[in-house]
XYZ file of N, CA and C in Angstrom:
543
model
N 0.965 -1.048 -0.048
C 0.138 0.027 0.064
C 0.968 1.131 -0.034
N 1.986 1.322 0.558
C 2.946 2.372 0.724
C 3.404 2.803 -0.814
N 3.424 1.839 -1.587
C 3.711 2.297 -2.979
C 2.832 3.093 -3.846
N 1.675 3.033 -3.333
C 0.528 3.704 -3.998
C 0.501 5.424 -3.676
N 0.364 6.141 -4.625
C 0.253 7.632 -4.302
C -0.778 8.253 -3.964
N -2.090 7.224 -3.971
C -3.354 7.942 -3.682
C -3.529 7.443 -2.168
N -4.454 8.002 -1.373
C -4.679 7.726 -0.161
C -5.323 6.333 -0.193
N -4.745 5.195 0.677
C -5.456 3.826 0.633
C -5.365 3.303 2.036
N -6.363 2.861 2.283
C -6.463 2.386 3.835
C -7.182 0.884 3.612
N -6.949 0.121 4.743
C -7.784 -1.159 4.827
C -8.670 -1.024 6.110
N -9.763 -1.682 5.986
C -10.651 -1.608 7.011
C -11.468 -2.970 7.119
N -11.854 -3.202 8.411
C -12.747 -4.403 8.688
C -14.155 -4.019 8.556
N -15.087 -4.945 8.800
C -16.757 -4.523 8.758
C -17.263 -3.392 9.510
N -16.323 -3.085 10.448
C -16.773 -1.922 11.526
C -16.301 -0.513 10.762
N -15.537 -0.853 9.660
C -14.873 0.366 9.049
C -13.640 0.860 10.323
N -13.209 0.150 10.832
C -12.062 0.220 11.794
C -10.717 0.191 10.602
N -9.847 1.117 10.616
C -8.661 1.093 9.955
C -7.586 0.332 10.549
N -7.247 -0.531 9.687
C -6.356 -1.646 10.132
C -4.941 -1.161 9.588
N -4.905 -0.693 8.522
C -3.661 -0.065 7.849
C -3.791 1.198 6.932
N -2.975 1.998 6.794
C -3.248 3.312 5.832
C -1.807 3.453 5.482
N -1.850 4.039 4.275
C -0.467 4.464 3.521
C -0.212 5.823 4.013
N 0.994 6.432 3.650
C 1.136 7.700 3.630
C 0.647 8.706 3.028
N -0.115 8.563 1.976
C -0.843 9.373 1.452
C -2.311 9.641 2.019
N -2.714 8.613 2.715
C -3.933 8.520 3.729
C -3.595 9.364 4.866
N -2.386 9.197 5.744
C -2.101 9.855 6.709
C -1.882 11.272 6.509
N -1.375 11.621 5.292
C -1.178 13.100 4.898
C -2.293 13.944 4.719
N -3.328 13.207 4.166
C -4.766 13.920 3.823
C -5.383 14.151 5.093
N -5.240 13.490 6.344
C -5.850 13.863 7.598
C -4.978 14.348 8.483
N -3.842 14.724 7.943
C -2.693 15.409 8.953
C -3.371 16.756 9.639
N -2.974 17.017 10.848
C -3.215 18.432 11.422
C -4.697 18.363 12.141
N -5.458 17.411 12.135
C -6.562 17.257 12.822
C -6.594 17.594 14.203
N -7.618 18.165 14.892
C -7.408 18.025 16.476
C -7.843 16.848 16.939
N -7.376 16.327 18.068
C -7.174 15.147 18.501
C -8.904 14.944 19.034
N -9.489 13.803 18.606
C -10.620 13.400 19.148
C -10.719 12.032 19.277
N -10.471 11.356 20.558
C -10.578 10.165 20.877
C -11.652 9.408 20.361
N -11.577 8.427 19.805
C -12.527 7.509 18.995
C -13.034 7.993 17.721
N -12.527 8.915 17.141
C -13.164 9.603 16.030
C -11.938 10.036 15.095
N -10.827 9.557 15.291
C -9.483 9.721 14.315
C -9.695 8.698 13.132
N -9.536 9.535 11.725
C -9.340 8.655 10.695
C -8.445 7.722 10.570
N -7.263 7.742 11.562
C -6.286 6.541 11.556
C -7.005 5.324 12.303
N -7.980 5.596 13.098
C -8.657 4.470 13.785
C -10.023 3.837 13.339
N -10.848 4.878 12.931
C -11.989 4.635 12.125
C -12.488 5.499 11.295
N -12.663 5.198 9.965
C -13.155 6.232 9.058
C -14.774 6.541 9.061
N -15.098 5.475 9.828
C -16.882 5.460 9.618
C -16.712 6.741 11.005
N -16.161 6.513 12.121
C -16.373 7.185 13.407
C -16.049 8.732 13.084
N -14.719 8.806 12.094
C -14.414 10.055 11.806
C -15.357 10.875 11.102
N -15.776 10.416 9.855
C -16.901 11.063 9.124
C -18.004 11.343 10.146
N -18.442 10.494 11.182
C -19.797 10.877 11.845
C -19.551 11.806 12.906
N -18.465 11.819 13.513
C -18.329 12.352 14.933
C -17.098 13.280 15.032
N -16.282 13.466 14.115
C -15.060 14.372 14.207
C -15.588 15.674 13.773
N -15.255 16.659 14.668
C -15.673 18.080 14.314
C -14.923 18.694 13.161
N -13.775 18.377 12.874
C -13.206 18.812 11.553
C -13.519 18.039 10.240
N -14.735 17.114 10.530
C -14.752 16.248 9.325
C -15.351 17.021 8.329
N -16.404 18.225 8.345
C -16.667 18.867 7.360
C -15.865 19.499 6.567
N -14.581 19.957 7.159
C -13.695 20.890 6.435
C -13.212 20.045 5.509
N -12.930 18.733 5.646
C -12.074 17.845 5.014
C -13.226 17.271 3.563
N -14.162 16.661 4.350
C -15.098 16.162 3.400
C -16.155 17.173 3.171
N -15.869 17.835 2.126
C -16.604 18.897 1.634
C -18.159 18.934 1.545
N -18.616 18.151 0.782
C -19.777 17.828 0.574
C -20.448 17.000 1.831
N -20.292 17.542 3.063
C -20.326 16.684 3.968
C -21.621 16.072 4.168
N -22.791 16.439 3.659
C -24.182 16.003 3.867
C -24.122 14.503 3.114
N -23.598 14.461 1.855
C -23.604 13.478 1.145
C -22.345 12.239 1.856
N -21.381 12.787 2.336
C -20.385 11.835 2.970
C -21.300 11.583 4.161
N -21.814 11.980 5.072
C -22.527 11.735 6.242
C -23.601 10.814 5.869
N -24.445 10.934 5.118
C -25.652 9.985 4.481
C -24.741 8.490 3.997
N -23.663 8.590 3.427
C -23.208 7.517 2.919
C -22.735 6.759 4.065
N -22.046 7.354 5.104
C -21.623 6.661 6.251
C -22.692 6.058 7.029
N -23.589 6.680 7.248
C -24.598 6.169 7.766
C -25.287 5.031 7.178
N -25.403 5.022 5.815
C -25.726 3.654 4.852
C -24.738 2.662 5.286
N -23.576 3.057 5.142
C -22.512 1.790 5.526
C -22.762 1.447 6.940
N -23.150 2.129 8.009
C -23.398 1.613 9.122
C -24.719 0.604 9.285
N -25.644 0.988 8.476
C -26.644 0.403 8.199
C -26.456 -1.046 7.748
N -25.649 -1.168 6.655
C -25.269 -2.530 5.824
C -24.762 -3.181 6.739
N -23.688 -2.527 7.413
C -22.727 -3.465 8.569
C -23.525 -3.997 9.325
N -24.552 -3.416 9.936
C -25.315 -3.881 11.085
C -26.270 -4.907 10.361
N -26.699 -4.961 9.283
C -27.450 -6.019 8.558
C -26.572 -7.390 8.181
N -25.516 -7.089 8.137
C -24.598 -8.275 7.760
C -23.888 -9.014 9.155
N -23.937 -7.935 10.305
C -23.272 -8.407 11.502
C -24.185 -7.875 12.514
N -25.596 -8.264 12.553
C -26.428 -7.918 13.701
C -25.995 -8.042 15.043
N -25.040 -9.198 15.455
C -24.599 -9.635 16.607
C -23.383 -8.854 17.038
N -23.068 -7.844 16.177
C -21.820 -7.105 16.764
C -21.867 -6.147 17.514
N -21.241 -6.137 18.737
C -21.527 -5.349 19.832
C -21.105 -3.926 19.494
N -19.827 -3.785 19.023
C -19.313 -2.567 18.613
C -20.176 -1.723 17.455
N -20.778 -2.243 16.694
C -21.633 -1.763 15.745
C -23.067 -1.365 16.301
N -23.187 -2.004 17.323
C -24.555 -1.595 17.942
C -24.434 -0.540 18.804
N -23.105 -0.645 19.472
C -22.856 0.722 20.269
C -22.732 1.924 19.452
N -22.021 1.885 18.120
C -21.928 3.042 17.260
C -23.715 3.346 16.853
N -24.191 2.543 16.629
C -25.719 2.826 16.345
C -26.373 3.738 17.372
N -26.025 3.097 18.570
C -26.674 3.848 20.005
C -26.024 5.374 20.098
N -24.660 5.382 19.570
C -24.158 6.583 19.527
C -24.739 7.589 18.483
N -25.252 7.082 17.458
C -25.763 7.720 16.289
C -27.183 8.300 16.838
N -28.009 7.426 17.625
C -29.267 7.696 17.962
C -29.018 8.591 19.153
N -28.260 8.876 19.927
C -28.247 9.651 21.171
C -27.792 11.436 20.338
N -27.292 11.173 19.279
C -27.009 12.468 18.530
C -28.243 13.017 17.644
N -28.731 14.150 18.032
C -30.026 14.239 17.673
C -30.153 14.453 15.922
N -29.082 15.163 15.519
C -29.126 15.393 13.872
C -28.713 14.260 13.085
N -27.963 13.462 13.721
C -27.286 11.956 13.292
C -28.558 10.925 13.365
N -29.366 11.096 14.314
C -30.464 10.292 14.595
C -31.596 10.642 13.570
N -31.825 11.564 13.482
C -33.085 12.149 12.511
C -32.098 11.839 10.892
N -31.299 12.015 10.530
C -30.574 11.433 9.270
C -30.814 10.197 9.069
N -30.311 9.428 10.112
C -30.132 7.841 10.050
C -31.806 7.300 10.110
N -32.661 7.685 10.583
C -34.018 7.330 10.567
C -34.861 7.825 9.711
N -34.554 9.041 9.083
C -35.551 9.630 8.107
C -34.835 10.046 6.758
N -33.655 10.338 6.802
C -33.231 10.897 5.469
C -32.309 9.708 4.764
N -31.641 9.073 5.511
C -30.667 7.958 4.684
C -31.303 7.006 3.884
N -32.645 6.459 4.139
C -33.045 5.572 3.214
C -33.654 6.308 1.927
N -34.132 7.503 1.888
C -34.345 8.028 0.867
C -33.006 8.569 -0.088
N -32.125 8.902 0.793
C -30.835 9.377 -0.110
C -30.187 8.037 -0.729
N -30.516 6.761 -0.184
C -29.724 5.714 -0.856
C -30.855 5.648 -2.228
N -32.169 5.796 -1.878
C -33.040 5.470 -3.181
C -32.450 6.473 -4.166
N -32.140 7.498 -3.819
C -31.738 8.740 -4.940
C -30.006 8.373 -5.474
N -29.436 8.163 -4.503
C -27.988 8.060 -4.814
C -27.651 6.625 -5.454
N -28.448 5.637 -5.042
C -28.111 4.294 -5.589
C -27.128 3.427 -4.912
N -27.199 2.241 -5.284
C -26.284 1.346 -4.464
C -24.930 1.362 -4.500
N -24.307 2.063 -5.512
C -23.131 2.114 -5.751
C -22.276 2.941 -4.441
N -22.871 4.000 -3.866
C -22.239 4.502 -2.877
C -22.285 3.749 -1.360
N -23.248 2.856 -1.562
C -23.317 2.217 -0.240
C -22.319 0.835 -0.396
N -21.786 0.788 -1.622
C -20.839 -0.598 -1.822
C -19.479 0.323 -2.138
N -19.102 1.390 -1.581
C -18.030 2.109 -1.540
C -17.663 2.866 -2.601
N -18.061 2.481 -4.017
C -17.672 2.995 -5.269
C -18.981 3.995 -5.982
N -18.619 5.072 -6.525
C -19.706 5.438 -7.014
C -19.706 7.131 -7.485
N -20.488 7.877 -7.179
C -20.484 9.378 -7.536
C -19.228 9.987 -7.089
N -18.804 10.862 -7.513
C -17.682 11.669 -7.128
C -18.169 12.631 -6.032
N -17.506 12.822 -4.945
C -17.662 13.934 -3.834
C -16.433 14.480 -3.591
N -16.569 15.701 -2.969
C -15.306 16.388 -2.833
C -14.635 16.400 -1.471
N -13.222 16.384 -1.549
C -12.585 16.302 -0.409
C -11.604 17.606 -0.628
N -11.197 18.100 0.549
C -10.384 19.172 0.730
C -8.928 18.729 1.221
N -7.846 18.493 0.514
C -6.591 18.231 0.884
C -6.137 19.332 1.736
N -5.040 19.082 2.895
C -4.735 19.900 3.522
C -3.616 20.723 2.849
N -2.970 19.933 1.803
C -1.910 21.044 1.006
C -2.615 21.755 0.118
N -2.467 23.288 0.486
C -3.053 24.327 -0.463
C -2.854 24.051 -1.795
N -1.680 23.704 -2.204
C -1.331 23.209 -3.886
C -2.391 22.336 -4.280
N -2.637 21.255 -3.540
C -3.532 20.233 -4.102
C -5.258 20.781 -3.791
N -5.411 21.267 -2.770
C -6.649 21.837 -2.221
C -7.911 20.932 -2.600
N -8.908 21.369 -3.132
C -10.242 20.531 -3.490
C -9.913 19.674 -4.658
N -10.621 18.565 -4.413
C -10.158 17.359 -5.235
C -11.580 16.745 -5.394
N -11.948 16.035 -6.556
C -12.715 15.119 -6.744
C -12.506 13.812 -5.996
N -13.313 13.218 -5.372
C -12.915 11.941 -4.914
C -14.108 10.798 -5.063
N -13.584 9.563 -5.478
C -14.272 8.496 -5.818
C -13.837 7.465 -4.605
N -14.472 6.629 -3.913
C -13.855 5.604 -3.096
C -14.140 4.252 -4.029
N -12.882 3.742 -4.045
C -12.664 2.426 -4.960
C -12.118 1.378 -4.214
N -13.116 0.535 -4.259
C -12.832 -0.846 -3.492
C -11.976 -1.997 -4.299
N -10.690 -2.316 -4.085
C -9.921 -3.084 -4.817
C -9.332 -4.163 -3.738
N -10.112 -5.202 -3.450
C -9.604 -6.070 -2.394
C -9.187 -7.212 -3.002
N -7.758 -7.726 -2.841
C -7.542 -9.118 -3.200
C -8.045 -9.931 -2.289
N -8.018 -11.248 -2.910
C -8.722 -12.431 -2.035
C -8.086 -12.758 -0.790
N -6.810 -12.585 -0.736
C -6.296 -12.769 0.620
C -6.643 -11.982 1.621
N -6.937 -10.494 1.218
C -7.490 -9.724 2.272
C -8.984 -9.990 2.614
N -9.742 -10.378 1.435
C -11.103 -10.778 1.737
C -11.352 -11.667 2.904
N -10.588 -12.659 2.401
C -10.314 -13.985 3.434
C -10.188 -13.670 4.924
N -9.707 -12.398 5.154
C -9.204 -11.895 6.465
C -10.323 -10.964 7.051
N -11.111 -10.628 6.067
C -12.588 -10.017 6.405
C -12.166 -8.639 6.225
N -11.081 -8.223 5.312
C -10.576 -6.789 5.270
C -11.105 -6.345 3.885
N -10.981 -4.987 3.903
C -11.525 -4.397 2.282
C -10.524 -3.129 2.241
N -9.842 -3.026 1.037
C -8.986 -2.082 0.776
C -9.703 -0.988 -0.095
N -9.530 0.223 0.557
C -10.311 1.374 -0.239
C -9.251 2.340 -0.584
N -9.298 2.899 -1.825
C -8.528 3.889 -2.320
C -9.236 5.050 -2.617
N -8.857 6.381 -2.013
C -9.674 7.561 -2.425
C -8.917 7.959 -3.596
N -9.624 8.061 -4.945
C -9.043 8.503 -6.001
C -9.339 9.818 -6.099
N -8.449 10.545 -5.796
C -8.447 12.107 -6.016
C -8.114 12.604 -7.428
N -8.759 13.486 -8.257
C -8.785 13.875 -9.201
C -8.699 15.504 -9.284
N -7.993 16.385 -10.256
C -8.208 17.647 -10.066
C -9.883 18.029 -10.352
N -10.077 19.078 -9.674
C -11.512 19.679 -9.751
C -11.375 20.900 -10.381
N -12.084 21.139 -11.402
C -12.223 22.516 -12.162
C -13.440 23.179 -11.377
N -13.339 24.542 -11.677
C -14.253 25.498 -11.197
C -15.886 25.033 -11.258
N -15.957 24.612 -12.590
C -17.677 23.929 -12.824
C -17.848 22.862 -12.362
N -16.982 21.974 -12.425
C -17.085 20.565 -11.500
C -17.329 20.810 -10.036
N -16.682 21.698 -9.421
C -17.003 21.916 -8.034
C -18.494 22.404 -7.790
N -18.491 23.503 -8.709
C -20.108 23.862 -8.532
C -21.160 22.940 -8.627
N -20.917 21.923 -9.772
C -21.786 20.966 -9.894
C -21.793 19.860 -8.816
N -20.827 19.573 -8.293
C -21.015 18.741 -7.236
C -21.329 19.158 -5.683
N -21.297 20.445 -5.588
C -21.864 21.178 -4.284
C -23.250 21.660 -4.601
N -23.734 21.641 -5.792
C -25.069 21.688 -6.011
C -25.977 20.896 -5.212
N -26.905 21.258 -4.565
C -27.948 20.282 -4.000
C -28.453 19.262 -5.004
N -28.660 18.311 -4.548
C -29.253 17.160 -5.562
C -30.657 17.108 -5.060
N -31.548 16.787 -6.192
C -32.939 16.450 -6.066
C -33.108 15.125 -5.873
N -33.991 14.631 -4.726
C -34.200 13.318 -4.919
C -35.804 13.201 -4.526
N -36.342 11.978 -4.521
C -37.872 11.799 -4.682
C -38.423 12.626 -3.433
N -37.678 12.730 -2.351
C -38.607 13.423 -1.079
C -37.807 14.668 -0.738
N -36.975 15.232 -1.770
C -36.128 16.392 -1.495
C -35.182 16.288 -0.643
N -34.740 15.199 -0.367
C -33.478 15.042 0.727
C -32.106 15.728 -0.071
């Protein structure tokens, strides 16, 4: 993974980060320390609970809904997992996340399609801390060799590409969905 120039990380079914390359660590450098919500420990917890997440995950609402969909999918597959159940409980104790999880996520999934729930899909926007890189279009691409799959791990690469002004405006424009989410 270190040989890859794009941010790449290994996760388990809880989205706990088991390994990450230098490009991933660089993307999230300089964040305030938030126990339990650091991207080096859990990408899911980072996206849902870290106060700095919206500064990096620019179209934050789409990132947030995608992560809530990931949580729901993981809970369906691993319904006895105590860690996932605790995470769901944390979401339910947070009023805005609870509202999004219970009311907005399902509608968002219908509008966004299954690709975002399964790691790949529509481009989102990410802000790299290096001002020379800045705003980037980002696609999460799952590329997991069988040996990692056998160990219950998934390799995800954040494919970053230059974002022109028109593309940024398009990606930041609110999308209409069947229920206006």
